[in-house]
CSV table of C-alpha atoms in Angstrom, one decimal:
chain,number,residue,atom,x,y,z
A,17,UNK,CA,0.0,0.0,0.0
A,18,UNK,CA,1.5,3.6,-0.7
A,19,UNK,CA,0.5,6.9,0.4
A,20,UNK,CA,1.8,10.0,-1.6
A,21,UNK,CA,1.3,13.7,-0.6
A,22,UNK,CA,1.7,16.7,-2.9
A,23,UNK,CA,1.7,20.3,-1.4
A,24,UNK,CA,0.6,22.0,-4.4
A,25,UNK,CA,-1.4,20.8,-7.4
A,26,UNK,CA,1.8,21.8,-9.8
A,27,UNK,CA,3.7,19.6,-11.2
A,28,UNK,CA,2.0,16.1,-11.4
A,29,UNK,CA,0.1,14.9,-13.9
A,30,UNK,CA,-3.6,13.2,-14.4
A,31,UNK,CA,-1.8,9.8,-14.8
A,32,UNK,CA,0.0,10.5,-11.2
A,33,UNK,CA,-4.4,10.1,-9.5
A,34,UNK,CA,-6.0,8.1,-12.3
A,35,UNK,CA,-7.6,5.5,-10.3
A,36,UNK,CA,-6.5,5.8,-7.4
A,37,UNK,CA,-8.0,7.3,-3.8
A,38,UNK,CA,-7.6,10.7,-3.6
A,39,UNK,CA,-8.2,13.3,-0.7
A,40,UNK,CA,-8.3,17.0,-2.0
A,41,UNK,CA,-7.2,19.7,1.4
A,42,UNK,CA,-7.6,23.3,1.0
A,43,UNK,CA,-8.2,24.0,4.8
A,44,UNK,CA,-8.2,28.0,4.1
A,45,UNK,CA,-11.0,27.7,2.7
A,46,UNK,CA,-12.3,26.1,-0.3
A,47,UNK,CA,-12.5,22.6,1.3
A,48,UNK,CA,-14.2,24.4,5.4
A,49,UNK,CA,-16.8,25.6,3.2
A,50,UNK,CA,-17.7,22.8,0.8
A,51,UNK,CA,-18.2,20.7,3.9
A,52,UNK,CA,-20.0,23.1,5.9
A,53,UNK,CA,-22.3,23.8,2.4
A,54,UNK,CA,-23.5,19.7,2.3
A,55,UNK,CA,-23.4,19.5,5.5
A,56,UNK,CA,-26.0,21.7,5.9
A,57,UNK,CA,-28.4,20.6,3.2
A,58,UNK,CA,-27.1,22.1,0.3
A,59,UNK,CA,-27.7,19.6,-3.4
A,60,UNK,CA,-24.7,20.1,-4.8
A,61,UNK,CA,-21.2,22.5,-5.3
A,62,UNK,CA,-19.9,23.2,-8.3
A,63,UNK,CA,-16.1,24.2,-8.6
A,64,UNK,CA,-15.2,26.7,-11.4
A,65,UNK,CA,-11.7,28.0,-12.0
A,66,UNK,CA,-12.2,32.0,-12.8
A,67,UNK,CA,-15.9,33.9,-11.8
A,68,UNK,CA,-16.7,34.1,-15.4
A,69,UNK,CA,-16.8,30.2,-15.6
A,70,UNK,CA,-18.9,29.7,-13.0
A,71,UNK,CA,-21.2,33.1,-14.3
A,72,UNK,CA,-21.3,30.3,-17.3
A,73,UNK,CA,-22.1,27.2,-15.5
A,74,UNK,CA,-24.4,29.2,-13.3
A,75,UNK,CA,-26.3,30.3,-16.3
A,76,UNK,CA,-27.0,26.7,-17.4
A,77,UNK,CA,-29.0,25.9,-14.1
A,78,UNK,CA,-31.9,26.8,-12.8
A,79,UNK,CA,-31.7,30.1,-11.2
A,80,UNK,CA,-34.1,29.1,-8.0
A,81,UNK,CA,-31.7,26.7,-7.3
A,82,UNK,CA,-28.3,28.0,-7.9
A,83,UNK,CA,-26.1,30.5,-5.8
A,84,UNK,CA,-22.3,31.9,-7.2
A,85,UNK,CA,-19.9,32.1,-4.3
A,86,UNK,CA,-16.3,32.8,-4.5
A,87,UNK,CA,-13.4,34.8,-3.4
A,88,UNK,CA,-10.9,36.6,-5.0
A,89,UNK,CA,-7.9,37.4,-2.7
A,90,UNK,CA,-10.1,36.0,0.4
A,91,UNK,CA,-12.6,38.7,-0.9
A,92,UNK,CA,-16.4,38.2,-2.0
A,93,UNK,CA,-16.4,38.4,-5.8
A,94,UNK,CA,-18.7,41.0,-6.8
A,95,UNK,CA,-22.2,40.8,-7.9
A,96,UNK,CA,-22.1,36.9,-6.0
A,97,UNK,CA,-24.2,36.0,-3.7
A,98,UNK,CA,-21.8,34.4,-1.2
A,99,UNK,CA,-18.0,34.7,-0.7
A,100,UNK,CA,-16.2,31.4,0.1
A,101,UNK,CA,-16.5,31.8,3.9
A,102,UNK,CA,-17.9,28.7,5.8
A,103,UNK,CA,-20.0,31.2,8.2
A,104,UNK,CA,-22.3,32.1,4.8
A,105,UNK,CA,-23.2,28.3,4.7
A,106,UNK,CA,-25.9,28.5,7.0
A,107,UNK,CA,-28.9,26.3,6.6
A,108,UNK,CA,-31.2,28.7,5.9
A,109,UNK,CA,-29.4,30.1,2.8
A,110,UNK,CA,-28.0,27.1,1.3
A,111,UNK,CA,-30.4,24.1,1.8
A,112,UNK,CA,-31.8,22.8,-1.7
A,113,UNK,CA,-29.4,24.6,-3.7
A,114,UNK,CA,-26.2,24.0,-5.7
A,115,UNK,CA,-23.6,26.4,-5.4
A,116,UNK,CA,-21.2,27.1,-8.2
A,117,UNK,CA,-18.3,28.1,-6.6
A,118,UNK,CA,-15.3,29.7,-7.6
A,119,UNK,CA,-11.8,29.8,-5.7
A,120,UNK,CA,-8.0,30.6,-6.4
A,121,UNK,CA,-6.9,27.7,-4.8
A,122,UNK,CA,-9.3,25.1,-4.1
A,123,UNK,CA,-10.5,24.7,-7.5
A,124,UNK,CA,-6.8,24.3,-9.1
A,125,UNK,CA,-6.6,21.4,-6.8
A,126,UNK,CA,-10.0,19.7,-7.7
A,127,UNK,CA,-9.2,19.9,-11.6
A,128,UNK,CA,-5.7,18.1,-10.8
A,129,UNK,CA,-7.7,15.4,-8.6
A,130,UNK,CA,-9.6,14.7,-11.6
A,131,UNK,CA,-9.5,11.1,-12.2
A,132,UNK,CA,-9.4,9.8,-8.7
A,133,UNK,CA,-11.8,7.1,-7.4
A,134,UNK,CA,-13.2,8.7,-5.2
A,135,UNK,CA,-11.9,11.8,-4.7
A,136,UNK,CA,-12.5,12.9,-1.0
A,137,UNK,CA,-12.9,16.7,-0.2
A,138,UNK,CA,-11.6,17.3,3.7
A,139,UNK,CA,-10.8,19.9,6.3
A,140,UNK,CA,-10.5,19.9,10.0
A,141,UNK,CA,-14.2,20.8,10.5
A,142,UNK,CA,-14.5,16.5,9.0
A,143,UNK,CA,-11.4,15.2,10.0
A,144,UNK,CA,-12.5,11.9,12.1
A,145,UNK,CA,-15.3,11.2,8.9
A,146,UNK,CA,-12.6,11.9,6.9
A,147,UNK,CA,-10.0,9.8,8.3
A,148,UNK,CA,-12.6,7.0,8.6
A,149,UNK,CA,-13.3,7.0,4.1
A,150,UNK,CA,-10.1,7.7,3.4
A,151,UNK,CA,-9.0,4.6,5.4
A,152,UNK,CA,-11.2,2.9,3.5
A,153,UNK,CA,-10.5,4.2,0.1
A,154,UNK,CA,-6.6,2.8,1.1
A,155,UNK,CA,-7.3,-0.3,2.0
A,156,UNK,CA,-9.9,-1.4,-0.7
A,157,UNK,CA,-7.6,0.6,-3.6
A,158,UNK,CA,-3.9,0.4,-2.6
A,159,UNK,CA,-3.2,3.5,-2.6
A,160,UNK,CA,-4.1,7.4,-1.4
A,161,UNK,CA,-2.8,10.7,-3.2
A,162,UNK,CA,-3.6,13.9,-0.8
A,163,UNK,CA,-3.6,16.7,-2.7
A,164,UNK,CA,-3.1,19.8,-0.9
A,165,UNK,CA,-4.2,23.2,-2.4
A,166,UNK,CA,-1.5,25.0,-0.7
A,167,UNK,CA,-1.6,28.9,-1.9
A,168,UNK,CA,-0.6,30.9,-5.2
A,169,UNK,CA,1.0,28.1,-6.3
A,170,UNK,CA,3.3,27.7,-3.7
A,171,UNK,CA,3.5,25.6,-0.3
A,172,UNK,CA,0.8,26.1,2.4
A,173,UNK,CA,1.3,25.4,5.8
A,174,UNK,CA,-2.0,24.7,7.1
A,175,UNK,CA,-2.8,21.5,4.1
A,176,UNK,CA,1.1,20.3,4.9
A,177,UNK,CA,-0.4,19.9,8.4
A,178,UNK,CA,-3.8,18.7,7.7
A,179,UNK,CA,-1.7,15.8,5.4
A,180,UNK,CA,0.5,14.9,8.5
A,181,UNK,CA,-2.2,14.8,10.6
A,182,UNK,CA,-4.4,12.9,8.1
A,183,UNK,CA,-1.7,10.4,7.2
A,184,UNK,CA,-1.2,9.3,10.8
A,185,UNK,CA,-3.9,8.8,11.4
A,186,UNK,CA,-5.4,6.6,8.4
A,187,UNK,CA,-1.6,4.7,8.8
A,188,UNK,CA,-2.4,3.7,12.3
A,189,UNK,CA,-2.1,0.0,12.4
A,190,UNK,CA,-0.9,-0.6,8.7
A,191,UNK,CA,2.3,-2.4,8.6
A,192,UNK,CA,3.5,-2.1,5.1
A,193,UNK,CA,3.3,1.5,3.9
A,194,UNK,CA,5.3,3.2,0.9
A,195,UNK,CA,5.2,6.8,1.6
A,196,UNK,CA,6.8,9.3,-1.1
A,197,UNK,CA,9.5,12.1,0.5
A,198,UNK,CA,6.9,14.5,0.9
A,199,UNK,CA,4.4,12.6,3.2
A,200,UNK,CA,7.7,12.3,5.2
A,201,UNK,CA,7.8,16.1,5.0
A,202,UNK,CA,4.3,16.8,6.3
A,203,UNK,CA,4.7,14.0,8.7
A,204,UNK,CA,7.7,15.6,10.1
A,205,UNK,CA,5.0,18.8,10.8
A,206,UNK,CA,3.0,17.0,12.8
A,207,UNK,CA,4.8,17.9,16.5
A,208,UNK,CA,4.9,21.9,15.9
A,209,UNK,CA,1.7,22.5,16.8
A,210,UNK,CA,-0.8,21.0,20.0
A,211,UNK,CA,-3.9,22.4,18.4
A,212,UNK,CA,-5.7,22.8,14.8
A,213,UNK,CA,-5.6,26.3,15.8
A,214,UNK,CA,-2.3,27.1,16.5
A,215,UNK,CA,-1.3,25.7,13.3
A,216,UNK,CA,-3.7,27.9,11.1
A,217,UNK,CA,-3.0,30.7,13.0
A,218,UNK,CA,0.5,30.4,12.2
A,219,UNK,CA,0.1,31.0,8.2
A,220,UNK,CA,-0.4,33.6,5.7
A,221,UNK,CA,-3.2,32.5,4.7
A,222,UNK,CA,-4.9,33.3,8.0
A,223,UNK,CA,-3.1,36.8,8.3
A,224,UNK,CA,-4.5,37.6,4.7
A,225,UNK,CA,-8.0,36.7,6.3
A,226,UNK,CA,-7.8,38.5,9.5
A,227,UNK,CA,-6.4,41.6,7.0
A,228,UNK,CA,-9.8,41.0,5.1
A,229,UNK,CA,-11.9,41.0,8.5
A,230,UNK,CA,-12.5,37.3,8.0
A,231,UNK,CA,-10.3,36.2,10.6
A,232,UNK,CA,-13.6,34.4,12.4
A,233,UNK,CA,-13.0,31.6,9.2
A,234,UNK,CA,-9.8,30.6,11.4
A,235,UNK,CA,-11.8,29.6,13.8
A,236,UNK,CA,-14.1,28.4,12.1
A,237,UNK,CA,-11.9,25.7,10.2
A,238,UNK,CA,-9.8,24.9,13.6
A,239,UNK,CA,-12.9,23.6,15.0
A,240,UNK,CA,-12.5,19.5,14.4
A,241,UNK,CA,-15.6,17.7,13.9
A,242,UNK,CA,-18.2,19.9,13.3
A,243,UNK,CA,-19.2,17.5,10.5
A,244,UNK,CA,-19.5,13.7,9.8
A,245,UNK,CA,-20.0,14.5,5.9
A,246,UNK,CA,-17.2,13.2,3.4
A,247,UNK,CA,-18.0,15.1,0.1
A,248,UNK,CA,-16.9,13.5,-3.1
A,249,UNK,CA,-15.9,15.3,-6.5
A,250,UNK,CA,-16.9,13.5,-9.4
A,251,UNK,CA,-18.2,14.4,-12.9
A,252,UNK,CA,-17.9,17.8,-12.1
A,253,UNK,CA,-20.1,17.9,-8.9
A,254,UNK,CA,-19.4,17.8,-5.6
A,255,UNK,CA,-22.2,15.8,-3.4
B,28,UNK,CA,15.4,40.1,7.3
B,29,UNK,CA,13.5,37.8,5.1
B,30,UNK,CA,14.5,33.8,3.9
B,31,UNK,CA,12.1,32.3,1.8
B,32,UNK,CA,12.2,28.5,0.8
B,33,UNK,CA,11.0,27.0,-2.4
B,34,UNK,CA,10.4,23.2,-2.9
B,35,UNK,CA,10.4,23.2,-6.3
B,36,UNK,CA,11.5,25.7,-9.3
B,37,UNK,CA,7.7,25.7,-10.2
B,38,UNK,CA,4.9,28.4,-9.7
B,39,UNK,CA,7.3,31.0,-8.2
B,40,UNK,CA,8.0,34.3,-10.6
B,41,UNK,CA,11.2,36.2,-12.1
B,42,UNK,CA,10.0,39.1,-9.4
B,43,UNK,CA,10.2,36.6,-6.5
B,44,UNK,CA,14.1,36.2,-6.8
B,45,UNK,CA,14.9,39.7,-8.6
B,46,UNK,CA,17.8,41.6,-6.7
B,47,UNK,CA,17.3,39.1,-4.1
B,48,UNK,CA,20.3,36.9,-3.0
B,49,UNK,CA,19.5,33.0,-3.9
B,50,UNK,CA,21.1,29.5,-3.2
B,51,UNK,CA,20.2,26.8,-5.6
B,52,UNK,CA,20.7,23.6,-4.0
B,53,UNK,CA,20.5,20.5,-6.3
B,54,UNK,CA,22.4,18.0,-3.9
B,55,UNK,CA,22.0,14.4,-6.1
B,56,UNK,CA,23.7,15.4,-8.1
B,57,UNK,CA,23.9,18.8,-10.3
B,58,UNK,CA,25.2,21.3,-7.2
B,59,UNK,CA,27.4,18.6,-6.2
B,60,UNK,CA,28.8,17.8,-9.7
B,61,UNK,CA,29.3,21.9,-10.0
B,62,UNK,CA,31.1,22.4,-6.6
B,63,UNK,CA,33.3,19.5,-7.4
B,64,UNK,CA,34.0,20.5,-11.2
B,65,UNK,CA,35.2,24.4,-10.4
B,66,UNK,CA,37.3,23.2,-7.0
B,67,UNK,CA,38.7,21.0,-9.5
B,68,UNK,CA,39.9,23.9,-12.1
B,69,UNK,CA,37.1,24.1,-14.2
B,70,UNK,CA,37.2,27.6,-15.9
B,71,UNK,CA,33.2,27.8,-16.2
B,72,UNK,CA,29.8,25.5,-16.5
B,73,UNK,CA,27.5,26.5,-18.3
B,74,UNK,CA,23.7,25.1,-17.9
B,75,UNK,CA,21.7,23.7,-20.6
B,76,UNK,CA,18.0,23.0,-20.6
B,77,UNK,CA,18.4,20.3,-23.3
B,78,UNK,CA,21.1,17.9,-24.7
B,79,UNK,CA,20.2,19.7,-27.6
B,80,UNK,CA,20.7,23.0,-26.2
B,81,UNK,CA,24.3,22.0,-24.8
B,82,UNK,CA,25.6,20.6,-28.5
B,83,UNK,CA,24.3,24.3,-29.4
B,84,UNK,CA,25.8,26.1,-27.1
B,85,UNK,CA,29.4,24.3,-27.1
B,86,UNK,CA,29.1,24.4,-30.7
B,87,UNK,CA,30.1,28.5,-29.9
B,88,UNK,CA,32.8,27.4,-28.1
B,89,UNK,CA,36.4,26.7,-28.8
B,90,UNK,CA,36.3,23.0,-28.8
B,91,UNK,CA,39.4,21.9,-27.1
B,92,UNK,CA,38.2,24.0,-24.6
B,93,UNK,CA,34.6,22.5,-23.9
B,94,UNK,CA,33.6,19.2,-22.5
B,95,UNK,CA,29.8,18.7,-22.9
B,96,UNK,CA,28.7,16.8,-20.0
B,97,UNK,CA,24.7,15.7,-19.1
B,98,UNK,CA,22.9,12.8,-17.9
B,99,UNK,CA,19.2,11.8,-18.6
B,100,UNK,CA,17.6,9.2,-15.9
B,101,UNK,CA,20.9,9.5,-14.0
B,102,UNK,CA,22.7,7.8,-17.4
B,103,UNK,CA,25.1,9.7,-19.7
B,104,UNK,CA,23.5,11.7,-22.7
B,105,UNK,CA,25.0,9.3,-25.5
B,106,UNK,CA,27.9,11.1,-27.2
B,107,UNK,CA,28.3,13.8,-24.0
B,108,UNK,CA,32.1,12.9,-22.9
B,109,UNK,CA,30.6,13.1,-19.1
B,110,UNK,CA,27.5,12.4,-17.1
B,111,UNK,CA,26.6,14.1,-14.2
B,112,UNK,CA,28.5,12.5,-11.6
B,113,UNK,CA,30.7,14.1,-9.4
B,114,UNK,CA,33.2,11.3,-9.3
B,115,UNK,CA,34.2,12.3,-13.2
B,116,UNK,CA,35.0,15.9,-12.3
B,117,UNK,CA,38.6,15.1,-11.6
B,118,UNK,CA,41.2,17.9,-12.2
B,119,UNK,CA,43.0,15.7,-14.6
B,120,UNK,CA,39.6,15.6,-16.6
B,121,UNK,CA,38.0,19.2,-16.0
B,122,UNK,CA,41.1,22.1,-15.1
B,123,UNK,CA,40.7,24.5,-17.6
B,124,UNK,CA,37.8,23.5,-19.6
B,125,UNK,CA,34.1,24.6,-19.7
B,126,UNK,CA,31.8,21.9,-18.7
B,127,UNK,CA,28.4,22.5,-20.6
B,128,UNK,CA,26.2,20.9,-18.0
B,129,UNK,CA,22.4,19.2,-19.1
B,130,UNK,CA,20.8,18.0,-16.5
B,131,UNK,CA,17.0,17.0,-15.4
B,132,UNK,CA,16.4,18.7,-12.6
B,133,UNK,CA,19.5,21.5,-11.6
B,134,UNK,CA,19.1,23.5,-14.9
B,135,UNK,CA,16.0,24.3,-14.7
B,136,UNK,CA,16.4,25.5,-11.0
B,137,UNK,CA,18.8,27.6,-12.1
B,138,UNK,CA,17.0,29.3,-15.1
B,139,UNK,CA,14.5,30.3,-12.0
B,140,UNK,CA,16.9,31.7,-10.3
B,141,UNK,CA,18.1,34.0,-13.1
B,142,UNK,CA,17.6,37.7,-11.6
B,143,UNK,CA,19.1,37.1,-8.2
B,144,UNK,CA,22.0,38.3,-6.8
B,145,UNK,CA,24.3,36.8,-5.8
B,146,UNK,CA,22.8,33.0,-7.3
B,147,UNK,CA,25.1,31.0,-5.5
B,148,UNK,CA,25.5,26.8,-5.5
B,149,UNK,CA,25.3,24.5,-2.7
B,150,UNK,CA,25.4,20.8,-1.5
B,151,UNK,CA,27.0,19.3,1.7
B,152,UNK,CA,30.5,19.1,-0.4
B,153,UNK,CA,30.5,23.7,0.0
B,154,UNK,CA,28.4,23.5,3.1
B,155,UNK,CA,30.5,25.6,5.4
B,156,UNK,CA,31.9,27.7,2.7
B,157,UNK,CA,28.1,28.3,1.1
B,158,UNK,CA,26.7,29.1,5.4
B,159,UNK,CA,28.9,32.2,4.9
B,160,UNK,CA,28.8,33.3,1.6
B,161,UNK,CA,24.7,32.5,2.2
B,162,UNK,CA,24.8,34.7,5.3
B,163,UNK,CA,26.7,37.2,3.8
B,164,UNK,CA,24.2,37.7,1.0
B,165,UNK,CA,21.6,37.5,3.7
B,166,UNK,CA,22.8,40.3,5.7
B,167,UNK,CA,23.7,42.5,2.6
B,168,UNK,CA,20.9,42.2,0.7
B,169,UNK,CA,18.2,41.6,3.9
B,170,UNK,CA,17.0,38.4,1.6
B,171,UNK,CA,17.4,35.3,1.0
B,172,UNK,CA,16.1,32.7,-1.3
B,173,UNK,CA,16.7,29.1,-1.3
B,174,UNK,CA,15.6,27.2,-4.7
B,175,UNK,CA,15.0,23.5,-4.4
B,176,UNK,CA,15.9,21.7,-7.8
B,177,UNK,CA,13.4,18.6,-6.5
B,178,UNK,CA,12.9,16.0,-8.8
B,179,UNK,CA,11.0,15.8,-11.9
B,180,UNK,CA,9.1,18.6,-10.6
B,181,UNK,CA,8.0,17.2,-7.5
B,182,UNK,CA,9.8,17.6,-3.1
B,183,UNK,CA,12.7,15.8,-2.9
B,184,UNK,CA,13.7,14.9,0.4
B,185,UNK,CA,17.5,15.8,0.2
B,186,UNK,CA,17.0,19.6,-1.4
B,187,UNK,CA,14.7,19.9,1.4
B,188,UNK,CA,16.6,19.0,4.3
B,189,UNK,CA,19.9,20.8,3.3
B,190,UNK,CA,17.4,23.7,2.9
B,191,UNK,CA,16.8,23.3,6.4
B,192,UNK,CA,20.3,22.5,7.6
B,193,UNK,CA,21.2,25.7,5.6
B,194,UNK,CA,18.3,28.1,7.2
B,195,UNK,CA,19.3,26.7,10.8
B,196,UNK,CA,22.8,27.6,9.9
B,197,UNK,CA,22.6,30.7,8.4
B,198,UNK,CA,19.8,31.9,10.8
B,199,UNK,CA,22.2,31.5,13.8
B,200,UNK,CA,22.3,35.2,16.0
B,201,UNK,CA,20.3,36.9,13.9
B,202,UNK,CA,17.4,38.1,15.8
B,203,UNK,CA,14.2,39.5,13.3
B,204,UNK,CA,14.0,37.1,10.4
B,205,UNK,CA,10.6,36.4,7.8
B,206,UNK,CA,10.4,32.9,7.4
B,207,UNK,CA,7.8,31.7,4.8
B,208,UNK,CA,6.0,28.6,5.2
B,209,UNK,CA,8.0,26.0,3.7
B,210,UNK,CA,11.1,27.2,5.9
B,211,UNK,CA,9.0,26.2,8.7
B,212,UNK,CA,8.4,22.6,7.1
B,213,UNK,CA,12.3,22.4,6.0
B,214,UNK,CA,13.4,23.1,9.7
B,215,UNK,CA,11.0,19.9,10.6
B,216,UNK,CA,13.2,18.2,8.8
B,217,UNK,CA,16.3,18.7,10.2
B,218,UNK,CA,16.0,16.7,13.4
B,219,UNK,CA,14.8,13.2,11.5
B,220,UNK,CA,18.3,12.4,10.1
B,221,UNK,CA,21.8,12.9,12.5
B,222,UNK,CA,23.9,12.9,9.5
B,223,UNK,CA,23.8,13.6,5.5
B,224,UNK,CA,24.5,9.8,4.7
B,225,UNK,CA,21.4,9.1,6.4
B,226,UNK,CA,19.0,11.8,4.8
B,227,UNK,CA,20.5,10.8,1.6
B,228,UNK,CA,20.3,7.0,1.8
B,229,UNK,CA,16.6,7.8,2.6
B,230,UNK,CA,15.4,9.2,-1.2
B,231,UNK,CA,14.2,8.0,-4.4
B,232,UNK,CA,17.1,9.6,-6.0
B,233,UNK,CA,19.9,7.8,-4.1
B,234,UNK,CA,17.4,4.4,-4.6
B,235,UNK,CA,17.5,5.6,-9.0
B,236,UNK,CA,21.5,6.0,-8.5
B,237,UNK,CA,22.2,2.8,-6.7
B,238,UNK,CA,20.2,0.9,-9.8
B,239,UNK,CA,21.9,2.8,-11.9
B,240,UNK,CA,25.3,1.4,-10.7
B,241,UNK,CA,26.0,5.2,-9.6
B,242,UNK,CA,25.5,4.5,-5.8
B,243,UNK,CA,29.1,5.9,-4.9
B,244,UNK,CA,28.2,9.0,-6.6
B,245,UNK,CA,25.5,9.1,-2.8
B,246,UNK,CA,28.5,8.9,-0.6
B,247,UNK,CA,30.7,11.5,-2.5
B,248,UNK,CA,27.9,13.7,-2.1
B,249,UNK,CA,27.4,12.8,1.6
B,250,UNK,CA,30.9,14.0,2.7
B,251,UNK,CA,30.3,17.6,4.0
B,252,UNK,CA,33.2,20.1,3.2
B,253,UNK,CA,35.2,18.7,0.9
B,254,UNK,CA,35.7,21.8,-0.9
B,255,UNK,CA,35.7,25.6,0.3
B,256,UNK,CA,34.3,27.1,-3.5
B,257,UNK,CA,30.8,28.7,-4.0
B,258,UNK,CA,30.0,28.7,-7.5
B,259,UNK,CA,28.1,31.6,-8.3
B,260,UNK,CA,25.3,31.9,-11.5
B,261,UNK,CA,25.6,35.2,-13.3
B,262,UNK,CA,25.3,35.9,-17.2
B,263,UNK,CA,24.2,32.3,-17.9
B,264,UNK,CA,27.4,30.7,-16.6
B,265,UNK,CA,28.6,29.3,-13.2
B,266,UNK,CA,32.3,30.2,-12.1
């Protein structure tokens, strides 16, 4: 069995996930919010890579049903609906609908993850669900890619932890384990930090959102469990 | 004071080095081969992007002045009178020539690092000698960058951790320093190994060297200090 970690969706190719398990991290905060969205009744989210693909994809649905969300440098792309905070995922404004979402990072990474079976969405907010599929998606395929969104192309702290933590924990108990150099990396990240919020709080990405007056999100995603759903990407849809 | 870490030569910009002092690290083998090559009276090496590129570009050269050296896979680029191997760089083979250099991972590294200033080259074999000139840069410039090479565009475990040993080093007294994320994660790694052998031994590279009958070229590069050069990048060629 063989686990490999990438912290960035650069640099590997469709070939590298065909087939095989895959868990897609974007803690800060494509993934928070996708969770919290199904987890609180919503049909469906649709990831789209720039605002004016998911204008386009929004336009092909009914518009009862559909709501555009998404973020451009942490901020609320105009003329949306929604932003890509988990707080706007209440029950009240998303149950019954499909949201077409657009994000810099999160949606990069779902693209790349194209091709797994399944391909697991996860964030602190479903970790222990999370661990629990994954484990599963190991053991019955052979094999788990996490694919962390990590930001602007470059490494993120806060998805290098979540893959540590997620990695030790679906490993617990499995003898013979192949783990590629940068699992050992992320791994390696596990002792800095006691808690899911003194990791997050530790990164750009939440000083970008605290600069933004979304630092509540931090929270938000350091809160473990909040969840027990395990979205899954596949033809284009996130259920 | 600012050091900022970089995996891989992917998704990071011209701006992110410009004016900025860098160290490319390439440890199995391109830095190492270098280092070795100019301690060894090389006049210059010059990096190619292709085997193609190299027969181009020592085609403009005098040729009893040129060796055109390259390896693809580890193996020597048929025709090329040296691989990529450290061990060939003898003085008897290299003083006085200039080595066009084609190699997999190192050049294009280097081709991302165009723009800084100083670009110097290091691997455990200039470690001490690279700490200064590193610091020095550092403390000039307020900036350091440190490129991974990683392999075929992914972490590799042995850029990585001499990143790490190199921020620890450098780092040393100086009180207000910028770290970016993936410093954090290449510190983590600098307590799982006690010597270079070890970190080395541990990596897919030193496994695709030992198969390719090239395992001694794993313990050259091992053995820290063996030369006091830092080969610097400007104009296109190393010296």
């Amino acid at each position: 069995m063989r686990i490999d970690v990438y912290f960035t969706p650069l640099g590997f190719n469709a070939g590298d996930v065909s087939g095989r398990g895959v868990v897609v991290i974007d803690v800060l905060r494509a993934t928070t919010s996708v969770v919290t969205a199904l987890a609180n009744g919503a049909k469906a989210v649709i990831p789209a890579a720039t605002s004016e693909e998911a204008v386009r994809l929004a336009s092909n649905l009914e518009k009862d049903g559909v709501l555009l969300a998404g973020e451009r440098k942490s901020v609320k792309i105009e003329g949306f609906a929604l932003g890509n905070s988990p707080r706007e995922m209440t029950p009240e404004v998303v149950a019954g609908k499909t949201i077409v979402l657009a994000t810099t990072n999160g949606t990069p990474a779902l693209v790349a993850a194209q091709g797994g079976d399944p391909v697991l969405l996860g964030a602190p907010v479903n970790f222990k669900a999370l661990v629990e599929r994954a484990r599963q998606a190991l053991v019955e395929r052979g094999d788990l890619v996490i694919v962390c969104a990590g930001r602007e192309r470059q490494f993120a702290l806060e998805d290098a932890y979540m893959a540590g933590r997620l990695v030790k924990a679906v490993k617990k108990g499995i003898r013979k384990l192949d783990l590629n150099e940068a699992t050992t990396a992320a791994l390696a990240l596990t002792p800095l930090y006691r808690t899911w919020a003194e990791a997050l709080e530790d990164t750009a990405a939440a000083r970008q959102l605290v600069e933004a007056n979304l630092g509540e999100d931090v929270a938000f995603a350091a809160k473990q469990d909040r969840f027990g759903v395990v979205p899954q990407y596949a033809e284009r849809r996130i259920t």
